[in-house]
Amino acid sequence: NGLDWNFSQVFGERAPGEEVQEADIISAVEFDRTGQHLATGDRGGRVVLFEMVSGSNTDPDRKDSSTRRGVEYRYLTEFQSHEPEFDYLKSLEIEEKINKIRWCQGSNGAHMLLSTNDKTIKLWKVHEKKVKCVSSYNIDPQPGYAPFREDLSVSSAESVLSARCRRVYANAHAYHINSISLNSDRETYISADDLRVNLWNLEISNQSFNIVDIKPSNMEDLTEVITSADFHPTHCSMFAYSSSKGNIRLVDMRQSALCDKHSKLFEEQEPPGSRNFFSEIIASISDIKFGGGGRYILSRDYLTLKLWDINMESAPVKTFKVHEHLRAKLCDLYENDSIFDKFECTISGNGDHVATGSYSNLFRVFGNSSGSEACLEASKTPQRRLRSPSKLTSRLGLTRGRRDSANRRSSASEPDNFGEGCNDFGSKLLHLAWHPQMDVIAAAASNSLYIFYA
């Protein structure tokens, strides 16, 4: 059966007609392993943390949603993770925009998380700190008298959350970082850019190991780029990465130091005679996630979501049509760059449902076995019937410099001339995350973070 989704809360809701600052647009959403904490990153380089309010939900195992209250999160803290930089050697500006956030293993009540922009990854420690204030000084200066010393009086103020950068992992990527993924050993992680995947130890910031390198000796021979990478949730030697050609490679690091040969290649063959100018563009995978305890890989391309069984390489076990209504409009979407939009995907903790974003601030939830499908709006009335979803933004080519976001922004904000339906291509829901233990989705629409529960 399909899940009955309800609105829980929204952070950063904007009033009708209110202009959104570019720096406030959310660019990353991530739950921690327990789902008790939630982090967002934005284009201004800030990371905002939220915490589930104790007692906000009843027994998560209870199936009757009518007897469950919506989950509730509260604002915890925020900090500036990245600042804009300038590469003087290459004369290139490096954006502060947060591309990905990943939670690490915390200790002693402190939260640890990785955040990255296009070039630099940082490890942050967020912990509680008691601030002490001096309420009276031990010197009482009197005119004409020597200072009289008394006991210094110190009073403790309330505890505050402090964010401290513990490590900076820099200078390892020549191209834009598109993924970071923490290993199940909790000690290492991978970072991926257009042509390489690097393996890091969390404790060592000045050295990484290049484990995948698809850069050809002659760049004119380049035919594909890496688009996403994800570690297996339980096997610490295995990870997967996707490419712009629409395939996914599963790699076992035990086979060789340089993982230039994959263990498995997941690729769906095109039907004969169906290839056209847009085939490779729409086949490019924008995001992959392991699910079902590592049994499945979920991938998102421009038109579809695909669920792969890691034991079957020839075809996905399920294909969910997300943007099928846009297939006839690919030429127009190419003209305004929307065809290059990169949507993320997410899978429920039990592996039964998958979700991904769309245009007009819509997102879609599919049941893997039930065949259910829900099209929901990121608003206080998610079940409001809208006519159809739409699209997204970001180019697939190699990007050494600042992305051409200004031009894309102007084209995305142009009025929609694509005909019927509610295809607002300027309002796209790119980033969303599923609670690891409950049917709760956090979805980012522009500068607003919406929480829904089922």
Short mmCIF file of C-alpha atoms in Angstrom, two decimals:
data_model
loop_
_atom_site.label_atom_id
_atom_site.label_comp_id
_atom_site.label_asym_id
_atom_site.label_seq_id
_atom_site.Cartn_x
_atom_site.Cartn_y
_atom_site.Cartn_z
CA ASN A 1 0.00 0.00 0.00
CA GLY A 2 1.06 3.59 -0.57
CA LEU A 3 2.14 5.75 2.34
CA ASP A 4 -0.14 8.56 3.51
CA TRP A 5 2.13 11.61 3.67
CA ASN A 6 1.48 14.56 5.96
CA PHE A 7 3.16 17.89 6.53
CA SER A 8 5.06 18.19 9.81
CA GLN A 9 6.97 21.50 9.77
CA VAL A 10 8.95 23.94 7.69
CA PHE A 11 12.09 25.95 8.41
CA GLY A 12 12.83 29.14 6.49
CA GLU A 13 9.37 29.54 5.00
CA ARG A 14 9.20 32.55 2.74
CA ALA A 15 6.29 34.88 2.32
CA PRO A 16 4.57 35.06 -1.11
CA GLY A 17 6.61 37.30 -3.38
CA GLU A 18 9.57 37.42 -1.00
CA GLU A 19 12.89 37.43 -2.85
CA VAL A 20 15.26 34.64 -1.90
CA GLN A 21 18.94 35.44 -1.52
CA GLU A 22 21.22 33.21 -3.57
CA ALA A 23 23.32 32.39 -0.48
CA ASP A 24 20.26 31.05 1.38
CA ILE A 25 19.34 28.37 -1.18
CA ILE A 26 19.81 24.90 0.34
CA SER A 27 22.29 22.71 -1.55
CA ALA A 28 22.62 19.62 0.71
CA VAL A 29 20.38 17.67 3.13
CA GLU A 30 21.51 14.74 5.30
CA PHE A 31 20.23 12.74 8.31
CA ASP A 32 22.67 11.13 10.72
CA ARG A 33 22.68 7.35 11.27
CA THR A 34 19.96 7.49 13.92
CA GLY A 35 17.80 10.17 12.32
CA GLN A 36 17.93 12.16 15.56
CA HIS A 37 19.90 14.89 13.84
CA LEU A 38 19.57 16.57 10.47
CA ALA A 39 22.01 18.84 8.64
CA THR A 40 21.61 21.19 5.71
CA GLY A 41 24.19 23.10 3.72
CA ASP A 42 23.56 26.14 1.55
CA ARG A 43 25.14 28.10 -1.28
CA GLY A 44 26.51 30.61 1.21
CA GLY A 45 28.81 27.96 2.71
CA ARG A 46 26.82 27.55 5.95
CA VAL A 47 25.85 24.31 7.69
CA VAL A 48 22.70 24.28 9.84
CA LEU A 49 21.99 21.48 12.33
CA PHE A 50 18.59 20.36 13.62
CA GLU A 51 17.69 17.95 16.41
CA MET A 52 14.60 15.79 16.80
CA VAL A 53 12.57 17.00 19.77
CA SER A 54 12.35 14.29 22.41
CA GLY A 55 8.90 12.70 22.51
CA SER A 56 7.80 14.29 19.23
CA ASN A 57 6.83 10.95 17.78
CA THR A 58 5.19 7.85 19.18
CA ASP A 59 6.33 4.29 18.57
CA PRO A 60 7.86 4.30 15.05
CA ASP A 61 6.87 0.63 14.61
CA ARG A 62 3.20 1.50 14.87
CA LYS A 63 1.72 1.20 11.38
CA ASP A 64 -1.47 3.18 11.91
CA SER A 65 -0.43 6.65 10.86
CA SER A 66 -3.67 8.15 12.20
CA THR A 67 -2.51 7.41 15.74
CA ARG A 68 0.99 8.79 15.22
CA ARG A 69 1.92 12.40 15.69
CA GLY A 70 4.22 14.09 13.24
CA VAL A 71 7.90 14.18 14.06
CA GLU A 72 9.31 17.50 15.13
CA TYR A 73 12.80 18.95 14.81
CA ARG A 74 14.24 22.04 16.42
CA TYR A 75 17.01 24.35 15.30
CA LEU A 76 20.26 23.44 17.02
CA THR A 77 23.07 25.60 15.67
CA GLU A 78 24.74 26.82 12.50
CA PHE A 79 28.27 27.65 11.46
CA GLN A 80 30.20 28.95 8.46
CA SER A 81 31.83 25.90 6.92
CA HIS A 82 33.40 27.33 3.76
CA GLU A 83 34.34 30.79 2.52
CA PRO A 84 34.75 31.91 -1.10
CA GLU A 85 38.34 31.46 -2.25
CA PHE A 86 40.43 32.38 -5.25
CA ASP A 87 42.93 30.08 -6.93
CA TYR A 88 45.63 32.55 -7.95
CA LEU A 89 47.60 29.90 -9.81
CA LYS A 90 44.70 29.18 -12.18
CA SER A 91 42.90 32.53 -11.79
CA LEU A 92 39.68 30.79 -10.79
CA GLU A 93 37.09 31.62 -8.18
CA ILE A 94 36.09 28.76 -5.86
CA GLU A 95 32.51 28.93 -4.60
CA GLU A 96 31.64 28.51 -0.94
CA LYS A 97 28.55 26.43 -1.83
CA ILE A 98 28.22 23.20 0.18
CA ASN A 99 28.00 20.26 -2.24
CA LYS A 100 27.66 17.38 0.25
CA ILE A 101 27.41 16.73 3.99
CA ARG A 102 28.09 13.39 5.69
CA TRP A 103 27.75 12.59 9.40
CA CYS A 104 30.64 10.78 11.10
CA GLN A 105 30.87 8.81 14.33
CA GLY A 106 30.60 11.20 17.28
CA SER A 107 31.99 10.75 20.77
CA ASN A 108 31.38 12.17 24.25
CA GLY A 109 28.22 13.92 23.10
CA ALA A 110 29.99 15.75 20.28
CA HIS A 111 28.76 15.64 16.67
CA MET A 112 31.24 15.08 13.84
CA LEU A 113 30.49 15.80 10.21
CA LEU A 114 32.22 16.19 6.85
CA SER A 115 31.29 19.02 4.51
CA THR A 116 32.69 19.87 1.10
CA ASN A 117 32.54 22.56 -1.52
CA ASP A 118 34.01 22.16 -5.02
CA LYS A 119 37.60 21.74 -3.85
CA THR A 120 38.03 21.38 -0.09
CA ILE A 121 36.60 18.88 2.42
CA LYS A 122 36.44 19.77 6.12
CA LEU A 123 35.82 17.73 9.26
CA TRP A 124 33.80 19.62 11.86
CA LYS A 125 33.28 18.91 15.53
CA VAL A 126 30.15 20.42 17.11
CA HIS A 127 30.12 20.16 20.88
CA GLU A 128 28.57 21.73 23.95
CA LYS A 129 30.70 24.29 25.73
CA LYS A 130 29.98 25.94 29.05
CA VAL A 131 30.61 29.65 28.92
CA LYS A 132 31.88 31.17 32.17
CA CYS A 133 31.52 34.85 32.91
CA VAL A 134 33.35 36.98 35.47
CA SER A 135 30.66 38.58 37.58
CA SER A 136 32.95 40.72 39.79
CA TYR A 137 36.63 41.57 39.53
CA ASN A 138 39.19 41.10 42.31
CA ILE A 139 40.54 44.63 42.09
CA ASP A 140 38.52 47.54 43.38
CA PRO A 141 40.40 50.69 42.42
CA GLN A 142 39.79 53.57 44.82
CA PRO A 143 41.24 57.05 44.27
CA GLY A 144 44.28 57.56 46.45
CA TYR A 145 44.32 53.98 47.77
CA ALA A 146 46.28 50.91 46.74
CA PRO A 147 44.15 48.31 44.90
CA PHE A 148 42.36 45.99 47.29
CA ARG A 149 42.37 42.34 46.18
CA GLU A 150 39.34 40.15 46.70
CA ASP A 151 38.41 36.66 45.53
CA LEU A 152 37.54 36.60 41.83
CA SER A 153 33.88 35.80 41.34
CA VAL A 154 33.04 33.60 38.32
CA SER A 155 29.54 32.60 37.36
CA SER A 156 28.67 29.89 34.83
CA ALA A 157 26.36 30.89 32.02
CA GLU A 158 24.30 28.44 30.03
CA SER A 159 25.93 25.95 27.69
CA VAL A 160 26.38 26.89 24.04
CA LEU A 161 27.15 24.77 20.99
CA SER A 162 30.54 25.43 19.47
CA ALA A 163 31.71 24.31 16.01
CA ARG A 164 35.41 23.70 15.47
CA CYS A 165 37.17 22.64 12.29
CA ARG A 166 39.27 19.58 13.15
CA ARG A 167 40.70 18.71 9.73
CA VAL A 168 41.01 20.29 6.29
CA TYR A 169 41.44 17.88 3.37
CA ALA A 170 42.62 20.09 0.52
CA ASN A 171 44.54 20.09 -2.77
CA ALA A 172 43.54 16.57 -3.82
CA HIS A 173 41.01 17.32 -6.58
CA ALA A 174 41.69 19.10 -9.87
CA TYR A 175 37.97 19.05 -10.75
CA HIS A 176 34.79 19.74 -8.82
CA ILE A 177 34.00 17.33 -5.98
CA ASN A 178 30.57 15.77 -6.53
CA SER A 179 30.48 13.12 -3.77
CA ILE A 180 31.83 12.16 -0.38
CA SER A 181 30.90 8.88 1.32
CA LEU A 182 31.88 7.52 4.71
CA ASN A 183 33.07 3.93 4.99
CA SER A 184 31.36 1.43 7.32
CA ASP A 185 34.68 1.13 9.21
CA ARG A 186 34.06 4.73 10.40
CA GLU A 187 37.75 5.49 9.80
CA THR A 188 37.97 6.19 6.07
CA TYR A 189 35.93 7.91 3.38
CA ILE A 190 36.01 8.49 -0.38
CA SER A 191 35.71 11.73 -2.32
CA ALA A 192 34.93 11.82 -6.04
CA ASP A 193 35.30 14.44 -8.74
CA ASP A 194 34.72 14.26 -12.50
CA LEU A 195 37.70 11.98 -13.18
CA ARG A 196 39.02 10.56 -9.92
CA VAL A 197 38.02 8.91 -6.66
CA ASN A 198 40.30 9.38 -3.63
CA LEU A 199 40.41 7.38 -0.40
CA TRP A 200 41.10 9.27 2.85
CA ASN A 201 41.70 8.42 6.47
CA LEU A 202 39.72 10.79 8.71
CA GLU A 203 42.79 11.33 10.93
CA ILE A 204 45.18 12.17 8.07
CA SER A 205 44.48 15.35 6.12
CA ASN A 206 47.69 15.75 4.11
CA GLN A 207 47.56 12.44 2.24
CA SER A 208 44.99 10.54 0.21
CA PHE A 209 45.15 7.55 -2.12
CA ASN A 210 43.88 7.77 -5.68
CA ILE A 211 41.87 4.57 -6.17
CA VAL A 212 39.99 5.39 -9.41
CA ASP A 213 41.41 7.46 -12.26
CA ILE A 214 39.56 7.58 -15.58
CA LYS A 215 41.48 10.54 -17.00
CA PRO A 216 42.80 9.61 -20.47
CA SER A 217 46.34 10.52 -21.46
CA ASN A 218 44.85 12.72 -24.17
CA MET A 219 41.87 14.72 -22.91
CA GLU A 220 40.42 14.72 -26.43
CA ASP A 221 39.73 11.01 -25.89
CA LEU A 222 37.51 11.72 -22.88
CA THR A 223 34.12 10.04 -23.32
CA GLU A 224 32.65 9.96 -19.78
CA VAL A 225 32.96 11.50 -16.34
CA ILE A 226 32.23 10.27 -12.81
CA THR A 227 28.97 11.70 -11.49
CA SER A 228 28.46 10.09 -8.05
CA ALA A 229 30.06 7.60 -5.63
CA ASP A 230 28.82 5.73 -2.58
CA PHE A 231 30.35 3.24 -0.13
CA HIS A 232 28.60 -0.07 0.55
CA PRO A 233 26.80 0.22 3.93
CA THR A 234 28.35 -2.93 5.45
CA HIS A 235 31.25 -4.18 3.27
CA CYS A 236 34.09 -1.77 3.93
CA SER A 237 36.05 -2.78 0.81
CA MET A 238 33.26 -2.16 -1.69
CA PHE A 239 31.94 1.02 -3.25
CA ALA A 240 30.07 2.01 -6.39
CA TYR A 241 30.42 4.94 -8.73
CA SER A 242 28.25 6.12 -11.62
CA SER A 243 29.12 7.79 -14.88
CA SER A 244 27.70 10.18 -17.45
CA LYS A 245 27.20 7.21 -19.78
CA GLY A 246 24.47 5.85 -17.52
CA ASN A 247 26.37 2.91 -16.04
CA ILE A 248 27.33 1.99 -12.46
CA ARG A 249 30.56 0.23 -11.54
CA LEU A 250 30.88 -1.82 -8.37
CA VAL A 251 34.48 -1.93 -7.13
CA ASP A 252 36.24 -4.15 -4.57
CA MET A 253 39.34 -2.46 -3.14
CA ARG A 254 40.80 -5.84 -2.17
CA GLN A 255 41.49 -6.66 -5.82
CA SER A 256 44.12 -4.00 -6.46
CA ALA A 257 45.46 -0.70 -5.15
CA LEU A 258 44.26 1.17 -8.24
CA CYS A 259 40.66 0.10 -8.83
CA ASP A 260 40.76 0.56 -12.59
CA LYS A 261 38.93 -2.73 -13.09
CA HIS A 262 35.42 -3.07 -11.73
CA SER A 263 33.88 -6.17 -10.15
CA LYS A 264 30.48 -5.57 -11.72
CA LEU A 265 29.08 -3.23 -14.36
CA PHE A 266 25.40 -2.31 -14.17
CA GLU A 267 24.19 -1.06 -17.51
CA GLU A 268 20.90 -1.21 -19.37
CA GLN A 269 21.17 -1.63 -23.11
CA GLU A 270 19.27 0.83 -25.30
CA PRO A 271 16.54 -0.61 -27.52
CA PRO A 272 17.74 -0.79 -31.14
CA GLY A 273 16.94 2.32 -33.15
CA SER A 274 16.04 4.43 -30.12
CA ARG A 275 19.28 6.41 -29.92
CA ASN A 276 19.12 10.13 -30.69
CA PHE A 277 20.97 13.38 -29.93
CA PHE A 278 19.69 13.50 -26.32
CA SER A 279 20.23 9.83 -25.44
CA GLU A 280 23.57 10.24 -23.68
CA ILE A 281 22.51 13.43 -21.86
CA ILE A 282 19.38 11.91 -20.34
CA ALA A 283 21.18 8.64 -19.57
CA SER A 284 23.73 10.42 -17.35
CA ILE A 285 23.25 9.35 -13.72
CA SER A 286 23.05 12.27 -11.30
CA ASP A 287 22.98 10.32 -8.01
CA ILE A 288 23.30 6.78 -6.62
CA LYS A 289 22.49 5.35 -3.18
CA PHE A 290 22.87 1.88 -1.67
CA GLY A 291 19.72 0.54 -0.01
CA GLY A 292 18.18 -2.57 1.46
CA GLY A 293 21.26 -3.21 3.59
CA GLY A 294 23.48 -3.05 0.51
CA ARG A 295 21.45 -5.46 -1.64
CA TYR A 296 20.22 -2.71 -3.98
CA ILE A 297 21.58 0.38 -5.71
CA LEU A 298 19.18 3.21 -6.51
CA SER A 299 20.14 5.51 -9.40
CA ARG A 300 18.60 8.67 -10.80
CA ASP A 301 18.89 9.90 -14.36
CA TYR A 302 16.97 12.78 -15.92
CA LEU A 303 13.79 10.87 -16.77
CA THR A 304 13.78 7.87 -14.40
CA LEU A 305 14.68 6.25 -11.11
CA LYS A 306 16.16 2.76 -11.39
CA LEU A 307 16.54 0.12 -8.70
CA TRP A 308 19.36 -2.36 -9.31
CA ASP A 309 19.93 -5.69 -7.58
CA ILE A 310 23.70 -6.06 -7.10
CA ASN A 311 23.35 -9.70 -8.19
CA MET A 312 21.87 -8.76 -11.58
CA GLU A 313 23.90 -6.53 -13.87
CA SER A 314 21.95 -6.73 -17.13
CA ALA A 315 18.89 -4.63 -16.19
CA PRO A 316 17.32 -2.87 -13.21
CA VAL A 317 14.71 -4.79 -11.23
CA LYS A 318 12.48 -1.70 -11.22
CA THR A 319 12.28 1.42 -13.35
CA PHE A 320 10.17 4.32 -12.08
CA LYS A 321 9.15 6.99 -14.58
CA VAL A 322 9.63 10.44 -13.06
CA HIS A 323 9.76 12.82 -16.03
CA GLU A 324 8.21 10.76 -18.80
CA HIS A 325 5.88 13.67 -19.64
CA LEU A 326 8.99 15.72 -20.56
CA ARG A 327 10.33 13.26 -23.14
CA ALA A 328 8.64 15.14 -25.98
CA LYS A 329 10.12 18.45 -24.78
CA LEU A 330 13.81 17.51 -24.62
CA CYS A 331 14.74 19.99 -27.35
CA ASP A 332 13.25 22.90 -25.38
CA LEU A 333 14.81 21.61 -22.16
CA TYR A 334 18.19 21.46 -23.88
CA GLU A 335 17.82 25.04 -25.10
CA ASN A 336 17.27 26.42 -21.58
CA ASP A 337 19.81 24.04 -19.92
CA SER A 338 17.17 22.30 -17.80
CA ILE A 339 18.14 18.94 -19.24
CA PHE A 340 21.40 19.20 -17.29
CA ASP A 341 19.68 19.50 -13.89
CA LYS A 342 20.96 16.97 -11.35
CA PHE A 343 18.32 15.50 -9.03
CA GLU A 344 19.19 13.45 -5.98
CA CYS A 345 17.44 10.23 -4.94
CA THR A 346 16.83 8.55 -1.59
CA ILE A 347 15.63 5.18 -0.32
CA SER A 348 13.76 4.31 2.88
CA GLY A 349 15.55 2.56 5.72
CA ASN A 350 13.72 -0.72 5.08
CA GLY A 351 14.27 -0.46 1.31
CA ASP A 352 10.53 -0.59 0.52
CA HIS A 353 10.16 2.91 -0.92
CA VAL A 354 12.23 5.33 -3.00
CA ALA A 355 11.89 9.06 -3.58
CA THR A 356 13.28 11.79 -5.81
CA GLY A 357 12.63 15.44 -6.63
CA SER A 358 11.12 17.12 -9.65
CA TYR A 359 10.06 20.55 -10.91
CA SER A 360 7.43 22.90 -9.46
CA ASN A 361 8.81 21.96 -5.99
CA LEU A 362 7.33 18.48 -6.34
CA PHE A 363 8.79 15.17 -5.25
CA ARG A 364 7.71 11.62 -6.01
CA VAL A 365 7.58 8.58 -3.76
CA PHE A 366 7.38 5.07 -5.26
CA GLY A 367 6.71 1.71 -3.61
CA ASN A 368 9.23 -0.90 -4.74
CA SER A 369 6.95 -3.92 -4.37
CA SER A 370 3.50 -2.35 -3.95
CA GLY A 371 3.72 -0.32 -7.15
CA SER A 372 2.31 2.70 -5.32
CA GLU A 373 3.18 6.20 -6.49
CA ALA A 374 2.64 9.58 -4.84
CA CYS A 375 3.34 13.00 -6.29
CA LEU A 376 3.71 15.52 -3.46
CA GLU A 377 4.38 19.23 -3.22
CA ALA A 378 6.92 20.75 -0.86
CA SER A 379 4.32 22.86 0.95
CA LYS A 380 2.05 22.74 3.97
CA THR A 381 -0.48 20.84 1.84
CA PRO A 382 1.66 18.13 0.19
CA GLN A 383 -1.34 16.15 -1.10
CA ARG A 384 -2.65 19.11 -3.10
CA ARG A 385 -3.29 17.79 -6.59
CA LEU A 386 -0.87 19.33 -9.01
CA ARG A 387 -0.91 18.47 -12.66
CA SER A 388 2.63 17.39 -13.41
CA PRO A 389 6.27 17.77 -12.30
CA SER A 390 9.20 19.13 -14.22
CA LYS A 391 12.98 19.53 -13.85
CA LEU A 392 16.48 20.65 -12.70
CA THR A 393 19.94 22.31 -13.29
CA SER A 394 23.64 21.52 -13.76
CA ARG A 395 26.01 20.76 -16.50
CA LEU A 396 27.73 17.47 -16.94
CA GLY A 397 30.98 18.58 -18.51
CA LEU A 398 34.28 19.12 -16.73
CA THR A 399 34.20 22.24 -14.60
CA ARG A 400 37.46 23.67 -13.42
CA GLY A 401 36.18 27.16 -12.69
CA ARG A 402 33.12 28.79 -11.21
CA ARG A 403 29.91 27.33 -12.56
CA ASP A 404 27.91 29.49 -14.93
CA SER A 405 25.17 29.79 -12.34
CA ALA A 406 24.22 33.34 -13.21
CA ASN A 407 23.30 32.49 -16.80
CA ARG A 408 21.52 29.32 -15.72
CA ARG A 409 19.67 31.21 -13.04
CA SER A 410 18.34 33.75 -15.51
CA SER A 411 17.22 31.08 -17.96
CA ALA A 412 15.61 29.04 -15.21
CA SER A 413 13.58 31.99 -14.03
CA GLU A 414 12.13 32.70 -17.46
CA PRO A 415 8.43 32.02 -17.78
CA ASP A 416 7.46 28.51 -18.75
CA ASN A 417 6.44 28.20 -22.37
CA PHE A 418 6.30 24.44 -22.50
CA GLY A 419 2.56 24.02 -22.74
CA GLU A 420 0.19 22.23 -20.45
CA GLY A 421 0.66 21.31 -16.84
CA CYS A 422 2.39 23.01 -13.99
CA ASN A 423 5.98 22.84 -15.21
CA ASP A 424 7.74 25.54 -13.20
CA PHE A 425 11.32 24.90 -14.24
CA GLY A 426 12.64 27.63 -11.95
CA SER A 427 11.29 25.82 -8.87
CA LYS A 428 13.09 22.52 -8.68
CA LEU A 429 13.43 20.17 -5.75
CA LEU A 430 16.94 18.77 -6.10
CA HIS A 431 17.82 17.72 -2.56
CA LEU A 432 15.96 15.40 -0.20
CA ALA A 433 16.75 12.72 2.39
CA TRP A 434 14.85 9.84 4.01
CA HIS A 435 15.04 9.21 7.77
CA PRO A 436 17.05 5.96 8.28
CA GLN A 437 14.52 4.39 10.67
CA MET A 438 11.15 6.06 10.06
CA ASP A 439 9.00 7.15 7.13
CA VAL A 440 10.10 10.78 7.36
CA ILE A 441 11.40 12.83 4.44
CA ALA A 442 13.30 16.12 4.61
CA ALA A 443 13.00 18.05 1.33
CA ALA A 444 14.69 21.31 0.37
CA ALA A 445 12.76 23.76 -1.82
CA SER A 446 14.90 26.83 -2.49
CA ASN A 447 15.71 28.26 0.98
CA SER A 448 12.99 26.28 2.82
CA LEU A 449 13.37 22.89 4.52
CA TYR A 450 10.16 20.85 4.71
CA ILE A 451 9.64 17.81 6.96
CA PHE A 452 6.97 15.24 6.01
CA TYR A 453 5.94 12.02 7.77
CA ALA A 454 3.78 9.01 6.89
#
